[in-house]
CSV table of N, CA and C in Angstrom, one decimal:
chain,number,residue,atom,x,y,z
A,142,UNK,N,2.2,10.8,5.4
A,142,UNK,CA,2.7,9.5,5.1
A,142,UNK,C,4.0,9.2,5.9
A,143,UNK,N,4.6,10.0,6.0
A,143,UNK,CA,6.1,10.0,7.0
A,143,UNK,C,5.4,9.2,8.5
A,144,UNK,N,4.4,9.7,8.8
A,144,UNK,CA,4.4,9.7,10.7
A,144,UNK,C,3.6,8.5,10.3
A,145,UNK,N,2.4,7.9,9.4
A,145,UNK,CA,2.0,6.6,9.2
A,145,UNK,C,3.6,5.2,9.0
A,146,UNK,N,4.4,5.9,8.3
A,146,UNK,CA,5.7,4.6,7.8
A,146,UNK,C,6.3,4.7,9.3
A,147,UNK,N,6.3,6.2,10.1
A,147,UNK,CA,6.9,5.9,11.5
A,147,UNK,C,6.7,5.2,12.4
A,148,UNK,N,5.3,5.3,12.9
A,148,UNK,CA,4.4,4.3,13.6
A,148,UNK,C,4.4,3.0,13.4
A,149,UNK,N,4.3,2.8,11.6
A,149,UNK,CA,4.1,1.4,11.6
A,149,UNK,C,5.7,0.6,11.5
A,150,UNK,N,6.8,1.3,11.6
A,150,UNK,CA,8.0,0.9,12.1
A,150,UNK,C,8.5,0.6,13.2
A,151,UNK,N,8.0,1.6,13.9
A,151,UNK,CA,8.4,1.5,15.2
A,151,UNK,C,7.4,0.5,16.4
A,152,UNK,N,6.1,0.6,15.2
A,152,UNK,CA,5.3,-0.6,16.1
A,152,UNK,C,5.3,-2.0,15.8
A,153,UNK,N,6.4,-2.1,14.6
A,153,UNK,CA,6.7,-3.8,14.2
A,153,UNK,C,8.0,-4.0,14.5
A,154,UNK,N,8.5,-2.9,15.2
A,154,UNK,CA,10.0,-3.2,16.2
A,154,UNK,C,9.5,-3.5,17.3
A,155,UNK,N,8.6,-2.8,17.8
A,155,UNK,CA,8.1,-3.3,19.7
A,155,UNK,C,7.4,-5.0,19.6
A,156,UNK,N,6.2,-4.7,18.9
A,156,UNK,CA,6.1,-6.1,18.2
A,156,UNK,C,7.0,-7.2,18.4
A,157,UNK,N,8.1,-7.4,17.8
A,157,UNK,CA,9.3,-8.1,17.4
A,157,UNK,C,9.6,-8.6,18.3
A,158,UNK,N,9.7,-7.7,19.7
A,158,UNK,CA,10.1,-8.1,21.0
A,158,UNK,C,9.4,-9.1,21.7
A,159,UNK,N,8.4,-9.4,21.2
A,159,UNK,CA,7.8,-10.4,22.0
A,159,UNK,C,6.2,-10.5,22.1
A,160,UNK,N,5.4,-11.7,22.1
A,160,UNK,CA,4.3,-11.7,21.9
A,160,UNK,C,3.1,-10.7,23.3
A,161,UNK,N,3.9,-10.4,24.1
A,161,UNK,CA,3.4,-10.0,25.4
A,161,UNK,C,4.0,-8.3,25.3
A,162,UNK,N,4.3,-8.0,24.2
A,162,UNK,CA,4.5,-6.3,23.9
A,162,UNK,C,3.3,-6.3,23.1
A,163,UNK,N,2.4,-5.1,23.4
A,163,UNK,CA,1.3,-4.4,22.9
A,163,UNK,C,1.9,-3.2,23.1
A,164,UNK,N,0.7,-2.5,21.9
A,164,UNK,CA,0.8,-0.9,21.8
A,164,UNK,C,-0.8,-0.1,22.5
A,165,UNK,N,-0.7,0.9,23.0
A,165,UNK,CA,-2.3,1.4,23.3
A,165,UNK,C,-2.2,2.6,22.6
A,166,UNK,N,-2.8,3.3,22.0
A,166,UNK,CA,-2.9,4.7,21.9
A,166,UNK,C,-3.8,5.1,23.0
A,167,UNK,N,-3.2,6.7,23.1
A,167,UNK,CA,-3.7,7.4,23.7
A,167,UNK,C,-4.2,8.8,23.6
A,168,UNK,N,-4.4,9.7,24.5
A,168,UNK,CA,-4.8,11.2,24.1
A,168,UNK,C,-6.0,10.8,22.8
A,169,UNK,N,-5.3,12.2,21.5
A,169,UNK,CA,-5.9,12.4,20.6
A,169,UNK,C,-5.6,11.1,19.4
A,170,UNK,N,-4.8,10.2,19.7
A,170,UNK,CA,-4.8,8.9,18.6
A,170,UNK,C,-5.8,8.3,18.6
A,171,UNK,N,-6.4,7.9,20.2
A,171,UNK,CA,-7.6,7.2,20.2
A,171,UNK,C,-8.6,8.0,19.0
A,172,UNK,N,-8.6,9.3,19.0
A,172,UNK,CA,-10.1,9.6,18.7
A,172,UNK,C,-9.6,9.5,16.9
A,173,UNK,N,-8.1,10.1,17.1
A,173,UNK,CA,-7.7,9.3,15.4
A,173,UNK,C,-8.1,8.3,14.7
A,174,UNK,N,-7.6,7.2,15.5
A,174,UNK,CA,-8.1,5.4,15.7
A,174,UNK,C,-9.5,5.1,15.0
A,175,UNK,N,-10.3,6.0,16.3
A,175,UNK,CA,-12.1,5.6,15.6
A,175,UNK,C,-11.8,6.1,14.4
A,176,UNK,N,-11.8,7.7,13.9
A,176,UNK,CA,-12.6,8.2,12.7
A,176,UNK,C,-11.5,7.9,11.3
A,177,UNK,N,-10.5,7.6,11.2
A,177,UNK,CA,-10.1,7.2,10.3
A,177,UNK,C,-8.9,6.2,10.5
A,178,UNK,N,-8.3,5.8,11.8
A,178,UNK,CA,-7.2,5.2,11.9
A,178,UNK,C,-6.9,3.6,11.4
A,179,UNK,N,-7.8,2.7,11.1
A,179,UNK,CA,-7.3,1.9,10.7
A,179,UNK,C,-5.9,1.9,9.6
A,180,UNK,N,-6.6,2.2,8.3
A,180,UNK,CA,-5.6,2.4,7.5
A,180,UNK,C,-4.3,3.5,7.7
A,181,UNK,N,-4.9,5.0,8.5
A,181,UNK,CA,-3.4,5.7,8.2
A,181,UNK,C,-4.3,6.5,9.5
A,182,UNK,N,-3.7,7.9,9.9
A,182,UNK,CA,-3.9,8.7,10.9
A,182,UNK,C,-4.2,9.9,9.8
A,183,UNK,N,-4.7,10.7,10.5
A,183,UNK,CA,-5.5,12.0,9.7
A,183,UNK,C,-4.4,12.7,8.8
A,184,UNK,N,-4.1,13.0,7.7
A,184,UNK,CA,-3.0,13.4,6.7
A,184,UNK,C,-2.6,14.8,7.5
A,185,UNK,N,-3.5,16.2,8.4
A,185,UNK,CA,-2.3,16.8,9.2
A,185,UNK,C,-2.3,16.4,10.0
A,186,UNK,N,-2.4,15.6,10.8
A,186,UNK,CA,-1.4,15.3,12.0
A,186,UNK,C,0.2,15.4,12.0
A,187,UNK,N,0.7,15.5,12.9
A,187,UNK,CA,2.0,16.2,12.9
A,187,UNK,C,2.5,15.0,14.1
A,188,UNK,N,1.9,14.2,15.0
A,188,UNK,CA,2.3,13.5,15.7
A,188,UNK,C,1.1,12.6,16.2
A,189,UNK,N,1.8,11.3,17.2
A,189,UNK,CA,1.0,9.8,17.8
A,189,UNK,C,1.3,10.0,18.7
A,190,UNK,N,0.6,9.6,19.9
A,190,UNK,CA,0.6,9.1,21.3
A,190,UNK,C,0.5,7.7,21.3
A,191,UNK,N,1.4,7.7,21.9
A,191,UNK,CA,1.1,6.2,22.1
A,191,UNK,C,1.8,5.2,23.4
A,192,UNK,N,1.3,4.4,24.1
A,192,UNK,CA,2.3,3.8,25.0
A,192,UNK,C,2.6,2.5,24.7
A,193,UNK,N,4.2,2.0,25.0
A,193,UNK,CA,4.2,0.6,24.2
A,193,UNK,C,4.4,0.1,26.0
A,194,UNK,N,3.8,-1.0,25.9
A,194,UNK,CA,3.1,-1.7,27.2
A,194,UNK,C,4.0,-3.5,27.0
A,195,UNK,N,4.2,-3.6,28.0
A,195,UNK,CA,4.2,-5.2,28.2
A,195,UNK,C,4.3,-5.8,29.3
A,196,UNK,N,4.0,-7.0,29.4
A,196,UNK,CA,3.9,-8.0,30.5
A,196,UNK,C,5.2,-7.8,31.4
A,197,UNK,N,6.2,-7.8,30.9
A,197,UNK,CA,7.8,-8.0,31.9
A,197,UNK,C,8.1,-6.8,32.4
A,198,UNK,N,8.7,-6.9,33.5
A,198,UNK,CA,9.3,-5.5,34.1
A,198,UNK,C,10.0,-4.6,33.2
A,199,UNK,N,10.0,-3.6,33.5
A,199,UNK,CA,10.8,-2.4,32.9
A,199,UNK,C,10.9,-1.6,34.1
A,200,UNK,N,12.2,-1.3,34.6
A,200,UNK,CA,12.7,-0.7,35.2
A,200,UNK,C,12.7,1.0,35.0
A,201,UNK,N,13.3,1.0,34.1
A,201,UNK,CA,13.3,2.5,33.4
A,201,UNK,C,13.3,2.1,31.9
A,202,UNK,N,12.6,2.9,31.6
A,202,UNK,CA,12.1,2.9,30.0
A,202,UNK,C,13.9,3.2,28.9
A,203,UNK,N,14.4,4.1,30.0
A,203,UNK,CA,15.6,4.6,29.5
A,203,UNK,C,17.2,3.4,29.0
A,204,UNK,N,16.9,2.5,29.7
A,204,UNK,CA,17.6,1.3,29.9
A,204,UNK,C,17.7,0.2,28.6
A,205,UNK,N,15.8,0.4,28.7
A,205,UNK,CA,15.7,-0.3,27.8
A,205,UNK,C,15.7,0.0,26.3
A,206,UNK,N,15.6,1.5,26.0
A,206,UNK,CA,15.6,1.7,25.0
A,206,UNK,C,17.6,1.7,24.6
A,207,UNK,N,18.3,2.0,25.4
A,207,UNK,CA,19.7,2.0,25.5
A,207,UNK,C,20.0,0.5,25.0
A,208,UNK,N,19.2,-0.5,25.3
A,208,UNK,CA,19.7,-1.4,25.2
A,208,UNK,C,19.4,-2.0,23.1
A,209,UNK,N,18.0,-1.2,22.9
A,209,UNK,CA,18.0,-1.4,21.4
A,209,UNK,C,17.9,-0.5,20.0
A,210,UNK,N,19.7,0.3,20.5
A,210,UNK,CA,20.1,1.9,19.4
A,210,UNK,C,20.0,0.8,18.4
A,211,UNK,N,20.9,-0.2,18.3
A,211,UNK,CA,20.8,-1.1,16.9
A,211,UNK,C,19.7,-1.5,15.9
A,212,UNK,N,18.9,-2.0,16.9
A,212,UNK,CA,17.6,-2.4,16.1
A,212,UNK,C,16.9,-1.2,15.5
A,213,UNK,N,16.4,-0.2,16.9
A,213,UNK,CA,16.3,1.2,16.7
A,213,UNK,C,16.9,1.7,15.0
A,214,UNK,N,18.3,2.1,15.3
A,214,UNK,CA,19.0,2.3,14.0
A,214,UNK,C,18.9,1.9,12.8
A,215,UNK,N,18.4,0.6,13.3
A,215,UNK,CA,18.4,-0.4,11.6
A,215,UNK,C,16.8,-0.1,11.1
A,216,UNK,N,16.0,0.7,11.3
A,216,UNK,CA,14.5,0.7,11.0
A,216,UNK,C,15.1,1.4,9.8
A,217,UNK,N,15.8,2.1,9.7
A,217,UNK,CA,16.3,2.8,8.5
A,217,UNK,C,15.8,3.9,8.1
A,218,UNK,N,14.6,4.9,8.8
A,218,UNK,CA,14.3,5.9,8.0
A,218,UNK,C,14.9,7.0,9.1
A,219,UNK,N,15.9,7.5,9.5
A,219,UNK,CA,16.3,8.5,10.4
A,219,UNK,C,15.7,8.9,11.9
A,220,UNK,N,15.4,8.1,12.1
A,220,UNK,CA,14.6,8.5,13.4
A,220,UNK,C,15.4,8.8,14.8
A,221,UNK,N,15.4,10.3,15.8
A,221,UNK,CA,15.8,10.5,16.8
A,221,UNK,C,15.3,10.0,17.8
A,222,UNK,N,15.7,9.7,19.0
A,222,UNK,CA,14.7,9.7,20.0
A,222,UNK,C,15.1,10.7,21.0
A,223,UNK,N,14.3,11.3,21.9
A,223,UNK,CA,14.9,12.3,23.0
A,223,UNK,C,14.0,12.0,23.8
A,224,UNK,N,14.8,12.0,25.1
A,224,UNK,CA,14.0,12.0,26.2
A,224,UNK,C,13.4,13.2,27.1
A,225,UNK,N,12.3,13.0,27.3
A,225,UNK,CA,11.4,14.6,27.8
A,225,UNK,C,11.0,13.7,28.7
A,226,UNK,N,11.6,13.8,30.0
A,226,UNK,CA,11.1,14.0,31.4
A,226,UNK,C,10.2,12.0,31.5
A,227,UNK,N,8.6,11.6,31.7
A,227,UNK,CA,8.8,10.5,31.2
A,227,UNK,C,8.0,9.7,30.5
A,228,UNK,N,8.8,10.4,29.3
A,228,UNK,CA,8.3,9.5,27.8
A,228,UNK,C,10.2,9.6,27.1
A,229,UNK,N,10.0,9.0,25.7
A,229,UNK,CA,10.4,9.1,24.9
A,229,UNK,C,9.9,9.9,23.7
A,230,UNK,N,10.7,11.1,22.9
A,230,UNK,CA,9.5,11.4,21.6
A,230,UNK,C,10.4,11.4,20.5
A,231,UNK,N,10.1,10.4,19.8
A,231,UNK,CA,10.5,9.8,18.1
A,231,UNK,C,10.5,11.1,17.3
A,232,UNK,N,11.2,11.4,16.4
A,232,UNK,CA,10.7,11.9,15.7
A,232,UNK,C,11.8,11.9,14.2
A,233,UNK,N,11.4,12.7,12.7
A,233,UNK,CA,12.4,11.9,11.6
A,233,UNK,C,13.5,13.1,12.1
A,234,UNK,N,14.3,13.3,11.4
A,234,UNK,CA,15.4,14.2,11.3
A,234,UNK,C,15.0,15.7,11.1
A,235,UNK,N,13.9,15.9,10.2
A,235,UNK,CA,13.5,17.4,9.6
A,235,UNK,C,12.6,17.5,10.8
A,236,UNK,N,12.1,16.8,11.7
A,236,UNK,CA,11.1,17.2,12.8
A,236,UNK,C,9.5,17.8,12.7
A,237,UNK,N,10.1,17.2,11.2
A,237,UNK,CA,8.4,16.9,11.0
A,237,UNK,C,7.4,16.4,11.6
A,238,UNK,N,7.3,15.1,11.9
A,238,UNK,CA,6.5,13.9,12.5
A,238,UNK,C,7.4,13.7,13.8
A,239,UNK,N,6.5,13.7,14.5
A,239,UNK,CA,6.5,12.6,16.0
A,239,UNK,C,5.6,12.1,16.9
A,240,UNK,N,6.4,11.4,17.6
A,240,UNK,CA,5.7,10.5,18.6
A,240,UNK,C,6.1,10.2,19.3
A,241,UNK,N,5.3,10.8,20.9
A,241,UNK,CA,5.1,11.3,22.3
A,241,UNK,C,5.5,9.8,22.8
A,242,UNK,N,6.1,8.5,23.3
A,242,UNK,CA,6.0,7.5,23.3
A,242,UNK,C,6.2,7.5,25.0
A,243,UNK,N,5.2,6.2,25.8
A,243,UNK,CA,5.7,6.1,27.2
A,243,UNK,C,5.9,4.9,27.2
A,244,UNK,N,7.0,4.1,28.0
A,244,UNK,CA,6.9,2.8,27.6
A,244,UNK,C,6.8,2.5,29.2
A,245,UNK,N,6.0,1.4,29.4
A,245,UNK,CA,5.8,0.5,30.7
A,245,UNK,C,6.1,-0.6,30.8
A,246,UNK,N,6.2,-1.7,31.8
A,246,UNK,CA,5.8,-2.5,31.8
A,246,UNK,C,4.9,-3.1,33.4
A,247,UNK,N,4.6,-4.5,33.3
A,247,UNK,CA,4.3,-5.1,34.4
A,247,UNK,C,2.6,-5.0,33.9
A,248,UNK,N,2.3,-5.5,32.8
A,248,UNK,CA,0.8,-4.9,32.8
A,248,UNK,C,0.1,-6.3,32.3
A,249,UNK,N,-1.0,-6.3,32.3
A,249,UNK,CA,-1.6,-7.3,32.3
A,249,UNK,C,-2.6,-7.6,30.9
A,250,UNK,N,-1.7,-8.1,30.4
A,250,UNK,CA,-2.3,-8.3,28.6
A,250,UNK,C,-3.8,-8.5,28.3
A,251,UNK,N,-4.4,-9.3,29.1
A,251,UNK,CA,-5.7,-9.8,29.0
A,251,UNK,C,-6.7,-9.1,29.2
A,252,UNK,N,-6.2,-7.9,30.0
A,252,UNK,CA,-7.0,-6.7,30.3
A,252,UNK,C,-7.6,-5.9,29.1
A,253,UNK,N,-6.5,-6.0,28.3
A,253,UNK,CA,-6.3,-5.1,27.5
A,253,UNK,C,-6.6,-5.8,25.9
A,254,UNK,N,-8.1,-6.0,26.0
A,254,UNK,CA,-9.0,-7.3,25.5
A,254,UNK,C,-9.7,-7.1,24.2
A,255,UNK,N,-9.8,-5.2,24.1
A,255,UNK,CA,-10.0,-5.0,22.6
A,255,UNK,C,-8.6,-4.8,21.0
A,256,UNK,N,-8.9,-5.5,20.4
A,256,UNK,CA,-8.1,-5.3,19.4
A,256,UNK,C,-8.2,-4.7,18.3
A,257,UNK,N,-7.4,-4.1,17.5
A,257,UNK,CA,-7.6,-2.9,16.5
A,257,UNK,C,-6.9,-2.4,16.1
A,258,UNK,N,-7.2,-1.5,14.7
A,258,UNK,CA,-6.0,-1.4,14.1
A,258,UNK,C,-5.3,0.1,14.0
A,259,UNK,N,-4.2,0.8,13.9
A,259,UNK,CA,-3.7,2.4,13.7
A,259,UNK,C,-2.6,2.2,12.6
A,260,UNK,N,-3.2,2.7,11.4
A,260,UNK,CA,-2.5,2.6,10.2
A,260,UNK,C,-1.6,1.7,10.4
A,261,UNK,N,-2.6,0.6,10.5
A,261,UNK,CA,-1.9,-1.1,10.2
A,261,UNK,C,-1.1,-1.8,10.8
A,262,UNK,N,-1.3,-1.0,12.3
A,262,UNK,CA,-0.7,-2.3,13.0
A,262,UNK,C,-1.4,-1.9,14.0
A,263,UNK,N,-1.6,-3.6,14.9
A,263,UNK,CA,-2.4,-4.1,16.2
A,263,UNK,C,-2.0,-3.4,17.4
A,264,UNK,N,-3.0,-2.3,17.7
A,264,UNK,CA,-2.9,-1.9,19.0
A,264,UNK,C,-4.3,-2.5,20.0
A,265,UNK,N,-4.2,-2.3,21.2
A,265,UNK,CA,-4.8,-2.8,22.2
A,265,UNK,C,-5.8,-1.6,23.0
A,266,UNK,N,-7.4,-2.0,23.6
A,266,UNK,CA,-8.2,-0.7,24.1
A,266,UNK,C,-9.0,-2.1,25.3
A,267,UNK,N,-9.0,-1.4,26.0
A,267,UNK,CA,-10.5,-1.5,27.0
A,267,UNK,C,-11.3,-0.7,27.2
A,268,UNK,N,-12.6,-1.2,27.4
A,268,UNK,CA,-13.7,-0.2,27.0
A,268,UNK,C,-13.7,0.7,28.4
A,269,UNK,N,-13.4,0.3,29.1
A,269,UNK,CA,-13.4,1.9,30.2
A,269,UNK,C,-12.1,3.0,30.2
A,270,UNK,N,-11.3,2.2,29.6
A,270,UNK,CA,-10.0,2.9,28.5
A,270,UNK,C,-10.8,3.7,27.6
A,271,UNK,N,-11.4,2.9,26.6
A,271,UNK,CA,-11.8,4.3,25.7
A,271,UNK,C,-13.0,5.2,25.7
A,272,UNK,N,-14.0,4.7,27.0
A,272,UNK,CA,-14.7,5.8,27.4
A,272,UNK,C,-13.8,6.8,28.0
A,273,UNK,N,-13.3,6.6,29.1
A,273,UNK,CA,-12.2,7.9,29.3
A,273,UNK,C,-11.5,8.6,28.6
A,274,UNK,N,-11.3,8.1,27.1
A,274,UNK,CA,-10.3,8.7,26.4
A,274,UNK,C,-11.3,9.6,25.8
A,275,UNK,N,-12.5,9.5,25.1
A,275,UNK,CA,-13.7,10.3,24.9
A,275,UNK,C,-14.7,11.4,25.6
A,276,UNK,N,-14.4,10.8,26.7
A,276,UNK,CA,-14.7,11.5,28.1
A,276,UNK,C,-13.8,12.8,28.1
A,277,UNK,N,-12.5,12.3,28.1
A,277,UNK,CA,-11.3,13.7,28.0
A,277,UNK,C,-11.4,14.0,27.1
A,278,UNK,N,-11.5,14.6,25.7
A,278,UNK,CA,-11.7,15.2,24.5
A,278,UNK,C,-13.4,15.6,24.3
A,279,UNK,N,-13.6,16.5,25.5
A,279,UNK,CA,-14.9,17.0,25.6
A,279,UNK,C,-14.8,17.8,24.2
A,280,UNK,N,-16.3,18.3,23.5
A,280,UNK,CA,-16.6,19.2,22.3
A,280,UNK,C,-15.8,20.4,22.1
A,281,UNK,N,-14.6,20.7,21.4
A,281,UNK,CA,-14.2,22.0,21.2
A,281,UNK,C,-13.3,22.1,22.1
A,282,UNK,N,-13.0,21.2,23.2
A,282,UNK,CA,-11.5,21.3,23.8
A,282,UNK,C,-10.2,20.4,23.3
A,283,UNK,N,-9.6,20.9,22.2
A,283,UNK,CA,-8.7,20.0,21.8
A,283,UNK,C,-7.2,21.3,21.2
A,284,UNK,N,-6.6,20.8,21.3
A,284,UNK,CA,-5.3,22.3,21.0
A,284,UNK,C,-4.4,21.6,20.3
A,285,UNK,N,-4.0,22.4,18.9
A,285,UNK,CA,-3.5,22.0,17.8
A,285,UNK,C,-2.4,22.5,17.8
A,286,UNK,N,-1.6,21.6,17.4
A,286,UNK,CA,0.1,21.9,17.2
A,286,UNK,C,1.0,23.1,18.2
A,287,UNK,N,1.8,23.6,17.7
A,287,UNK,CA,2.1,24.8,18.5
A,287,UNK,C,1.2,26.1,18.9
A,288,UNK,N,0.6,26.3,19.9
A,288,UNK,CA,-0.8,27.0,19.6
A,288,UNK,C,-0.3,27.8,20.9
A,289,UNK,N,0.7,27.7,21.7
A,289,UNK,CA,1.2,28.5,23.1
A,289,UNK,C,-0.5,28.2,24.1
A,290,UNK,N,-0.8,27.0,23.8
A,290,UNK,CA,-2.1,26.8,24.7
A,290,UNK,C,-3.7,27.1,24.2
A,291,UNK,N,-3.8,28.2,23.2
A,291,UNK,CA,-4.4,28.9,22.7
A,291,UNK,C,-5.3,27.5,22.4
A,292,UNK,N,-6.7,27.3,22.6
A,292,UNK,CA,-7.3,25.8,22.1
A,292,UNK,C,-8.4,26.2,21.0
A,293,UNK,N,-8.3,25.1,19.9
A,293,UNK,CA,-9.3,25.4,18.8
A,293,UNK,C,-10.7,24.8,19.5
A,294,UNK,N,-11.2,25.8,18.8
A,294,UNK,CA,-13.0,25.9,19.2
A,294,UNK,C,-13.8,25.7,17.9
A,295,UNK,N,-14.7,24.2,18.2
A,295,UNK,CA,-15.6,24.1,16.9
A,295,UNK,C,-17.1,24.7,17.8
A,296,UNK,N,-17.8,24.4,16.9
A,296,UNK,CA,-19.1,25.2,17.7
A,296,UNK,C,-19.4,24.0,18.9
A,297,UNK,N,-19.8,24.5,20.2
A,297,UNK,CA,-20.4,24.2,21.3
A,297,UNK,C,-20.4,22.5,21.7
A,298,UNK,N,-21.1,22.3,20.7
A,298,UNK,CA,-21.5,20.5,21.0
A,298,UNK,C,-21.5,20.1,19.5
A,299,UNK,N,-19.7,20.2,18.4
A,299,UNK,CA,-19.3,19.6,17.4
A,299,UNK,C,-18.3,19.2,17.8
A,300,UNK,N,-18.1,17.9,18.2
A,300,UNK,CA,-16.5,17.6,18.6
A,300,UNK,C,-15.6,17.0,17.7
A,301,UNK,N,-15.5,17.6,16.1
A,301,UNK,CA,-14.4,17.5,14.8
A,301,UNK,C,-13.4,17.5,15.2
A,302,UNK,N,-13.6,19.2,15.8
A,302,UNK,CA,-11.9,19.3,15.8
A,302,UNK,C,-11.3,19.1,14.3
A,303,UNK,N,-11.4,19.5,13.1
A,303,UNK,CA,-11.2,19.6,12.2
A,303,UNK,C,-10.0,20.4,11.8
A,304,UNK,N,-9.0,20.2,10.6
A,304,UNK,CA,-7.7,20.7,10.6
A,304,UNK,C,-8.3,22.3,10.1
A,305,UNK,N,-9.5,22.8,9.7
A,305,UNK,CA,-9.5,24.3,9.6
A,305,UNK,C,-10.7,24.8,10.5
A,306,UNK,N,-10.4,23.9,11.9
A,306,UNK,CA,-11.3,25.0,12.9
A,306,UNK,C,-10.8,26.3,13.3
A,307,UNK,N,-11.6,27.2,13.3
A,307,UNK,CA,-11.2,28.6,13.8
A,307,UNK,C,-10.2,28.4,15.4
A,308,UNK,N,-10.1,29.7,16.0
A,308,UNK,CA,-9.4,29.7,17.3
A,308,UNK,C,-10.0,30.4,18.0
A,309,UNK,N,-11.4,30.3,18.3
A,309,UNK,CA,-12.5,30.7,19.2
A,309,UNK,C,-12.6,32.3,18.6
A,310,UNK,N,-13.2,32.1,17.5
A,310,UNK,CA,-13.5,33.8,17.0
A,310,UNK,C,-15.3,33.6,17.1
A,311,UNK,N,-15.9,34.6,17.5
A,311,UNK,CA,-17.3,34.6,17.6
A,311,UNK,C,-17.9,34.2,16.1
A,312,UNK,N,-19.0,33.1,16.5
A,312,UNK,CA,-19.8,32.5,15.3
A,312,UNK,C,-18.9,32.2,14.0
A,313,UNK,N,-17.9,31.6,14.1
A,313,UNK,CA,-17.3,31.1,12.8
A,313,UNK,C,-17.2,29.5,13.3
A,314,UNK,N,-17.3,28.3,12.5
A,314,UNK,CA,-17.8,27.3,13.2
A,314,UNK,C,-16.5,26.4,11.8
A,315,UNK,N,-16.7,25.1,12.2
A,315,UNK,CA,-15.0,24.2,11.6
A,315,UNK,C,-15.4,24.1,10.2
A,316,UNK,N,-16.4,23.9,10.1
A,316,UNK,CA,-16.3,23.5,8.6
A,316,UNK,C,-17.9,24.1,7.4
């Protein structure tokens, strides 16, 4: 519930900014997105990808976000931001929940022609966007939380990825 109230905060602050701010998810949100994400993101998830996109320049993402601690601040539920190299990643106080964030701009809205929902608010896909994002999350290559790289393995050609797949132990399969 925390990383769904975060998302949907932080994506009706970008929002806010203007009709020409969209959100895309990316990585593993997309595949979040299809199998349950309208209403909320899978209950363990621990974090969202996501890039907040818009039509106007952005110089450095760093500038801009400097320019809105206030609004930022005023979402009210504790949120840090830190910068890691180039993204932003949100996250609450206990470091529970986060989100990987990259922000752009100069992009071209129209492109970005599918619409849809991630625990309730309007993000943006193109369909050779989300073949590639499916394309990348081949069967059984997906790595869970702190894992030092170590990737969970469902059987062969099951691509769940489910919160109690094994960690590549012979014949034990996700569910």
């Amino acid at each position: 519930e925390r990383l769904n109230r975060m998302f949907q905060n932080l994506g009706k602050w970008w929002h806010s900014l203007g009709n020409d701010h969209f959100i895309v998810p990316v990585s593993a949100s997309v595949l979040n997105m299809v199998r349950n994400g309208e209403a909320e993101v899978f209950p363990w998830e621990a974090d969202i990808d996501i890039n907040l996109l818009t039509t106007q320049p952005v110089e450095d993402f760093r500038v801009l976000l400097a320019g809105h601690v206030e609004a930022l601040a005023q979402l009210g539920t504790g949120y840090m931001a830190t910068i890691r190299g180039d993204r932003a990643v949100f996250s609450d106080l206990e470091d529970t929940v986060r989100m990987d964030v990259w922000i752009s701009g100069g992009h071209d809205l129209a492109s970005w022609d599918i619409r849809t929902q991630l625990a309730g608010v309007e993000v943006r896909l193109y369909q050779d966007f989300v073949f590639r994002s499916f394309h990348h999350y081949k069967p059984g290559v997906k790595v869970y939380g702190h894992t030092a790289g170590k990737l969970l393995g469902c059987s062969d050609d099951h691509p769940a990825c489910m919160v109690d797949c094994y960690r590549r132990q012979p014949s034990t399969h996700c569910e």
